[in-house]
PDB file of C-alpha atoms in Angstrom:
ATOM      1  CA  UNK A 267       9.459  17.713  -9.077  1.00  0.00           C
ATOM      2  CA  UNK A 268      12.654  17.593  -8.090  1.00  0.00           C
ATOM      3  CA  UNK A 269      15.158  19.789  -8.935  1.00  0.00           C
ATOM      4  CA  UNK A 270      18.402  17.357  -9.153  1.00  0.00           C
ATOM      5  CA  UNK A 271      19.171  17.047 -12.550  1.00  0.00           C
ATOM      6  CA  UNK A 272      19.207  12.847 -12.374  1.00  0.00           C
ATOM      7  CA  UNK A 273      17.106  11.330  -9.782  1.00  0.00           C
ATOM      8  CA  UNK A 274      18.892   9.276  -6.544  1.00  0.00           C
ATOM      9  CA  UNK A 275      16.971   5.734  -7.374  1.00  0.00           C
ATOM     10  CA  UNK A 276      17.153   4.349  -2.805  1.00  0.00           C
ATOM     11  CA  UNK A 277      15.096   1.979  -1.534  1.00  0.00           C
ATOM     12  CA  UNK A 278      12.326   3.039   1.145  1.00  0.00           C
ATOM     13  CA  UNK A 279      13.530   4.854   3.961  1.00  0.00           C
ATOM     14  CA  UNK A 280      12.658   3.287   6.491  1.00  0.00           C
ATOM     15  CA  UNK A 281      12.742   5.037  10.316  1.00  0.00           C
ATOM     16  CA  UNK A 282      11.950   3.612  14.302  1.00  0.00           C
ATOM     17  CA  UNK A 283      10.649   5.113  17.067  1.00  0.00           C
ATOM     18  CA  UNK A 284      11.388   3.191  20.020  1.00  0.00           C
ATOM     19  CA  UNK A 285       8.755   4.959  23.308  1.00  0.00           C
ATOM     20  CA  UNK A 286      10.159   3.741  25.894  1.00  0.00           C
ATOM     21  CA  UNK A 287      13.501   4.245  25.322  1.00  0.00           C
ATOM     22  CA  UNK A 288      13.372   7.872  23.990  1.00  0.00           C
ATOM     23  CA  UNK A 289      14.332   6.944  20.706  1.00  0.00           C
ATOM     24  CA  UNK A 290      14.588   7.660  16.568  1.00  0.00           C
ATOM     25  CA  UNK A 291      16.699   5.387  14.865  1.00  0.00           C
ATOM     26  CA  UNK A 292      17.102   7.379  11.325  1.00  0.00           C
ATOM     27  CA  UNK A 293      16.997   5.796   7.950  1.00  0.00           C
ATOM     28  CA  UNK A 294      20.970   5.668   8.486  1.00  0.00           C
ATOM     29  CA  UNK A 295      20.614   4.270  11.003  1.00  0.00           C
ATOM     30  CA  UNK A 296      21.708   6.972  13.763  1.00  0.00           C
ATOM     31  CA  UNK A 297      19.950   6.543  16.716  1.00  0.00           C
ATOM     32  CA  UNK A 298      18.979  10.500  17.806  1.00  0.00           C
ATOM     33  CA  UNK A 299      17.917  10.896  21.260  1.00  0.00           C
ATOM     34  CA  UNK A 300      14.096  12.130  21.572  1.00  0.00           C
ATOM     35  CA  UNK A 301      12.971  14.708  23.932  1.00  0.00           C
ATOM     36  CA  UNK A 302       8.988  14.380  23.540  1.00  0.00           C
ATOM     37  CA  UNK A 303       6.978  11.084  22.364  1.00  0.00           C
ATOM     38  CA  UNK A 304       3.293  11.740  22.821  1.00  0.00           C
ATOM     39  CA  UNK A 305       0.873   9.228  21.761  1.00  0.00           C
ATOM     40  CA  UNK A 306      -2.974   9.875  20.470  1.00  0.00           C
ATOM     41  CA  UNK A 307      -5.612   7.117  19.276  1.00  0.00           C
ATOM     42  CA  UNK A 308      -4.776   8.637  16.045  1.00  0.00           C
ATOM     43  CA  UNK A 309      -0.912   9.136  16.101  1.00  0.00           C
ATOM     44  CA  UNK A 310       2.379   9.636  17.492  1.00  0.00           C
ATOM     45  CA  UNK A 311       3.885  12.743  18.419  1.00  0.00           C
ATOM     46  CA  UNK A 312       8.164  13.314  17.884  1.00  0.00           C
ATOM     47  CA  UNK A 313      10.049  15.804  19.360  1.00  0.00           C
ATOM     48  CA  UNK A 314      14.058  16.339  18.821  1.00  0.00           C
ATOM     49  CA  UNK A 315      16.723  18.619  18.339  1.00  0.00           C
ATOM     50  CA  UNK A 316      18.836  17.707  15.629  1.00  0.00           C
ATOM     51  CA  UNK A 317      22.709  18.574  14.357  1.00  0.00           C
ATOM     52  CA  UNK A 318      21.965  18.712  10.222  1.00  0.00           C
ATOM     53  CA  UNK A 319      23.192  22.109   8.588  1.00  0.00           C
ATOM     54  CA  UNK A 320      19.914  23.723   8.231  1.00  0.00           C
ATOM     55  CA  UNK A 321      18.248  23.198  11.102  1.00  0.00           C
ATOM     56  CA  UNK A 322      18.711  22.645  14.927  1.00  0.00           C
ATOM     57  CA  UNK A 323      15.393  20.933  15.886  1.00  0.00           C
ATOM     58  CA  UNK A 324      12.077  19.096  14.633  1.00  0.00           C
ATOM     59  CA  UNK A 325       8.279  18.327  15.323  1.00  0.00           C
ATOM     60  CA  UNK A 326       6.526  14.958  13.950  1.00  0.00           C
ATOM     61  CA  UNK A 327       3.267  13.340  13.493  1.00  0.00           C
ATOM     62  CA  UNK A 328       2.971  10.321  12.416  1.00  0.00           C
ATOM     63  CA  UNK A 329      -0.310  10.007  10.838  1.00  0.00           C
ATOM     64  CA  UNK A 330      -1.163   5.790  10.231  1.00  0.00           C
ATOM     65  CA  UNK A 331      -4.412   6.473   9.196  1.00  0.00           C
ATOM     66  CA  UNK A 332      -3.952   9.467   5.928  1.00  0.00           C
ATOM     67  CA  UNK A 333      -0.564   7.354   5.592  1.00  0.00           C
ATOM     68  CA  UNK A 334       1.357  10.857   6.822  1.00  0.00           C
ATOM     69  CA  UNK A 335       4.573  11.832   8.545  1.00  0.00           C
ATOM     70  CA  UNK A 336       3.379  16.161   9.023  1.00  0.00           C
ATOM     71  CA  UNK A 337       6.794  17.881  10.000  1.00  0.00           C
ATOM     72  CA  UNK A 338       7.720  21.100  11.112  1.00  0.00           C
ATOM     73  CA  UNK A 339      11.672  21.907  10.753  1.00  0.00           C
ATOM     74  CA  UNK A 340      12.601  24.981  12.790  1.00  0.00           C
ATOM     75  CA  UNK A 341      15.279  26.285  10.775  1.00  0.00           C
ATOM     76  CA  UNK A 342      18.780  27.769  11.609  1.00  0.00           C
ATOM     77  CA  UNK A 343      18.069  31.774  10.008  1.00  0.00           C
ATOM     78  CA  UNK A 344      19.994  31.590   7.113  1.00  0.00           C
ATOM     79  CA  UNK A 345      18.102  28.649   6.011  1.00  0.00           C
ATOM     80  CA  UNK A 346      14.715  29.714   6.474  1.00  0.00           C
ATOM     81  CA  UNK A 347      12.395  27.968   4.132  1.00  0.00           C
ATOM     82  CA  UNK A 348       9.389  29.040   2.673  1.00  0.00           C
ATOM     83  CA  UNK A 349       6.653  25.935   4.547  1.00  0.00           C
ATOM     84  CA  UNK A 350       4.478  25.497   7.767  1.00  0.00           C
ATOM     85  CA  UNK A 351       4.574  21.758   6.607  1.00  0.00           C
ATOM     86  CA  UNK A 352       6.598  18.801   5.162  1.00  0.00           C
ATOM     87  CA  UNK A 353       4.344  16.459   4.483  1.00  0.00           C
ATOM     88  CA  UNK A 354       5.667  12.472   3.868  1.00  0.00           C
ATOM     89  CA  UNK A 355       3.776  10.263   1.905  1.00  0.00           C
ATOM     90  CA  UNK A 356       4.308   6.101   2.715  1.00  0.00           C
ATOM     91  CA  UNK A 357       3.438   3.828   5.778  1.00  0.00           C
ATOM     92  CA  UNK A 358       3.395   4.566   9.017  1.00  0.00           C
ATOM     93  CA  UNK A 359       2.699   3.115  13.091  1.00  0.00           C
ATOM     94  CA  UNK A 360       3.147   0.760  15.730  1.00  0.00           C
ATOM     95  CA  UNK A 361       5.319  -2.755  14.841  1.00  0.00           C
ATOM     96  CA  UNK A 362       5.499  -3.378  18.723  1.00  0.00           C
ATOM     97  CA  UNK A 363       4.650  -2.386  22.280  1.00  0.00           C
ATOM     98  CA  UNK A 364       5.950   1.099  22.246  1.00  0.00           C
ATOM     99  CA  UNK A 365       7.834   0.846  18.567  1.00  0.00           C
ATOM    100  CA  UNK A 366       6.572   2.388  16.165  1.00  0.00           C
ATOM    101  CA  UNK A 367       8.373   2.664  11.849  1.00  0.00           C
ATOM    102  CA  UNK A 368       7.818   4.915   9.558  1.00  0.00           C
ATOM    103  CA  UNK A 369       8.215   4.018   5.540  1.00  0.00           C
ATOM    104  CA  UNK A 370       8.875   6.663   3.328  1.00  0.00           C
ATOM    105  CA  UNK A 371       6.856   6.055  -0.560  1.00  0.00           C
ATOM    106  CA  UNK A 372       9.111   8.905  -1.780  1.00  0.00           C
ATOM    107  CA  UNK A 373       6.088  11.413  -2.638  1.00  0.00           C
ATOM    108  CA  UNK A 374       6.140  14.714  -0.081  1.00  0.00           C
ATOM    109  CA  UNK A 375       4.538  17.973  -0.037  1.00  0.00           C
ATOM    110  CA  UNK A 376       5.333  21.151   1.223  1.00  0.00           C
ATOM    111  CA  UNK A 377       2.137  23.287   2.507  1.00  0.00           C
ATOM    112  CA  UNK A 378       2.645  27.166   2.725  1.00  0.00           C
ATOM    113  CA  UNK A 379      -0.701  27.875   4.969  1.00  0.00           C
ATOM    114  CA  UNK A 380      -3.282  29.779   3.248  1.00  0.00           C
ATOM    115  CA  UNK A 381      -1.219  30.002  -0.491  1.00  0.00           C
ATOM    116  CA  UNK A 382      -0.496  26.415  -1.391  1.00  0.00           C
ATOM    117  CA  UNK A 383       0.409  22.451  -1.038  1.00  0.00           C
ATOM    118  CA  UNK A 384       3.108  21.880  -3.980  1.00  0.00           C
ATOM    119  CA  UNK A 385       3.751  17.800  -4.871  1.00  0.00           C
ATOM    120  CA  UNK A 386       7.480  16.997  -3.910  1.00  0.00           C
ATOM    121  CA  UNK A 387       9.237  13.987  -5.572  1.00  0.00           C
ATOM    122  CA  UNK A 388       7.441  12.156  -8.445  1.00  0.00           C
ATOM    123  CA  UNK A 389      10.572  11.385 -10.124  1.00  0.00           C
ATOM    124  CA  UNK A 390      12.078  10.009  -7.111  1.00  0.00           C
ATOM    125  CA  UNK A 391       8.903   7.709  -6.540  1.00  0.00           C
ATOM    126  CA  UNK A 392       8.799   6.636 -10.673  1.00  0.00           C
ATOM    127  CA  UNK A 393      11.888   5.790 -11.105  1.00  0.00           C
ATOM    128  CA  UNK A 394      12.216   3.685  -7.371  1.00  0.00           C
ATOM    129  CA  UNK A 395       9.349   2.022  -9.627  1.00  0.00           C
ATOM    130  CA  UNK A 396      11.063   1.358 -12.330  1.00  0.00           C
ATOM    131  CA  UNK A 397      13.784   0.410 -10.459  1.00  0.00           C
ATOM    132  CA  UNK A 398      11.764  -2.646  -8.919  1.00  0.00           C
ATOM    133  CA  UNK A 399      12.149  -0.550  -5.436  1.00  0.00           C
ATOM    134  CA  UNK A 400       8.159   0.287  -5.095  1.00  0.00           C
ATOM    135  CA  UNK A 401       5.795  -1.895  -6.340  1.00  0.00           C
ATOM    136  CA  UNK A 402       2.743  -0.905  -8.486  1.00  0.00           C
ATOM    137  CA  UNK A 403       0.515  -1.112  -5.872  1.00  0.00           C
ATOM    138  CA  UNK A 404       2.196   1.145  -3.666  1.00  0.00           C
ATOM    139  CA  UNK A 405       3.233   3.634  -6.130  1.00  0.00           C
ATOM    140  CA  UNK A 406      -0.674   4.210  -6.606  1.00  0.00           C
ATOM    141  CA  UNK A 407      -2.012   4.412  -2.768  1.00  0.00           C
ATOM    142  CA  UNK A 408       1.011   6.943  -2.965  1.00  0.00           C
ATOM    143  CA  UNK A 409      -0.435   9.108  -5.412  1.00  0.00           C
ATOM    144  CA  UNK A 410      -3.796   8.773  -4.295  1.00  0.00           C
ATOM    145  CA  UNK A 411      -2.303   9.714  -0.723  1.00  0.00           C
ATOM    146  CA  UNK A 412      -0.940  12.592  -1.886  1.00  0.00           C
ATOM    147  CA  UNK A 413      -4.327  13.447  -4.010  1.00  0.00           C
ATOM    148  CA  UNK A 414      -6.459  13.488  -1.076  1.00  0.00           C
ATOM    149  CA  UNK A 415      -4.329  15.384   1.415  1.00  0.00           C
ATOM    150  CA  UNK A 416      -3.708  18.322  -1.792  1.00  0.00           C
ATOM    151  CA  UNK A 417      -7.502  18.247  -2.169  1.00  0.00           C
ATOM    152  CA  UNK A 418      -8.305  18.094   1.899  1.00  0.00           C
ATOM    153  CA  UNK A 419      -5.668  20.811   3.163  1.00  0.00           C
ATOM    154  CA  UNK A 420      -6.971  22.719   0.334  1.00  0.00           C
ATOM    155  CA  UNK A 421     -10.632  22.547   0.873  1.00  0.00           C
ATOM    156  CA  UNK A 422      -9.634  24.028   4.321  1.00  0.00           C
ATOM    157  CA  UNK A 423      -7.859  26.851   2.541  1.00  0.00           C
ATOM    158  CA  UNK A 424      -4.559  25.460   2.551  1.00  0.00           C
ATOM    159  CA  UNK A 425      -4.809  25.420   5.959  1.00  0.00           C
ATOM    160  CA  UNK A 426      -3.098  21.522   6.938  1.00  0.00           C
ATOM    161  CA  UNK A 427      -3.963  22.390  11.287  1.00  0.00           C
ATOM    162  CA  UNK A 428      -7.535  22.820   9.688  1.00  0.00           C
ATOM    163  CA  UNK A 429      -8.254  19.843   7.759  1.00  0.00           C
ATOM    164  CA  UNK A 430      -6.586  17.293   9.765  1.00  0.00           C
ATOM    165  CA  UNK A 431      -8.920  19.074  13.086  1.00  0.00           C
ATOM    166  CA  UNK A 432     -11.370  18.166  10.415  1.00  0.00           C
ATOM    167  CA  UNK A 433     -11.061  14.369  10.480  1.00  0.00           C
ATOM    168  CA  UNK A 434     -11.409  14.592  14.677  1.00  0.00           C
ATOM    169  CA  UNK A 435      -7.242  15.159  14.655  1.00  0.00           C
ATOM    170  CA  UNK A 436      -5.775  17.968  16.452  1.00  0.00           C
ATOM    171  CA  UNK A 437      -2.438  17.955  16.189  1.00  0.00           C
ATOM    172  CA  UNK A 438       0.036  20.433  18.546  1.00  0.00           C
ATOM    173  CA  UNK A 439       3.423  21.131  18.083  1.00  0.00           C
ATOM    174  CA  UNK A 440       5.988  23.286  20.196  1.00  0.00           C
TER     175      UNK A 440
END
């Protein structure tokens, strides 16, 4: 759950990935340079610098068949977090030649390899559904996706990469 006293109700966050132009357009419309894209049959890898106060670099895999975006944040020393992977639940896929899009469906998972997977932002999903920003079918799919991922990761010793490898999706990171 979100630890905030109130929930920020917002539209699903949409992000764009332009492989040809080596850019990533974030949900606020900021266009960021991408150092590397790598395409596999199961997904798209992106690595780029970040001007975020807590992290300086990020790597993500968009995994359309799993309805997941897996991210490794490279935190500044003062902002280190106890997490190995941050998983966004949503819709991810190609929307044109060398163009991908992500639509975040509120739920997130934090994976701590070998220990646990934590579900976050259930309150955001429920608030968005109540506000009519996500329909019941998409909300139900988000919950089913999170459940499938939690079960799969747990069945592999809380090892996200072991789970994806078992699905013939070997992920590589910098």
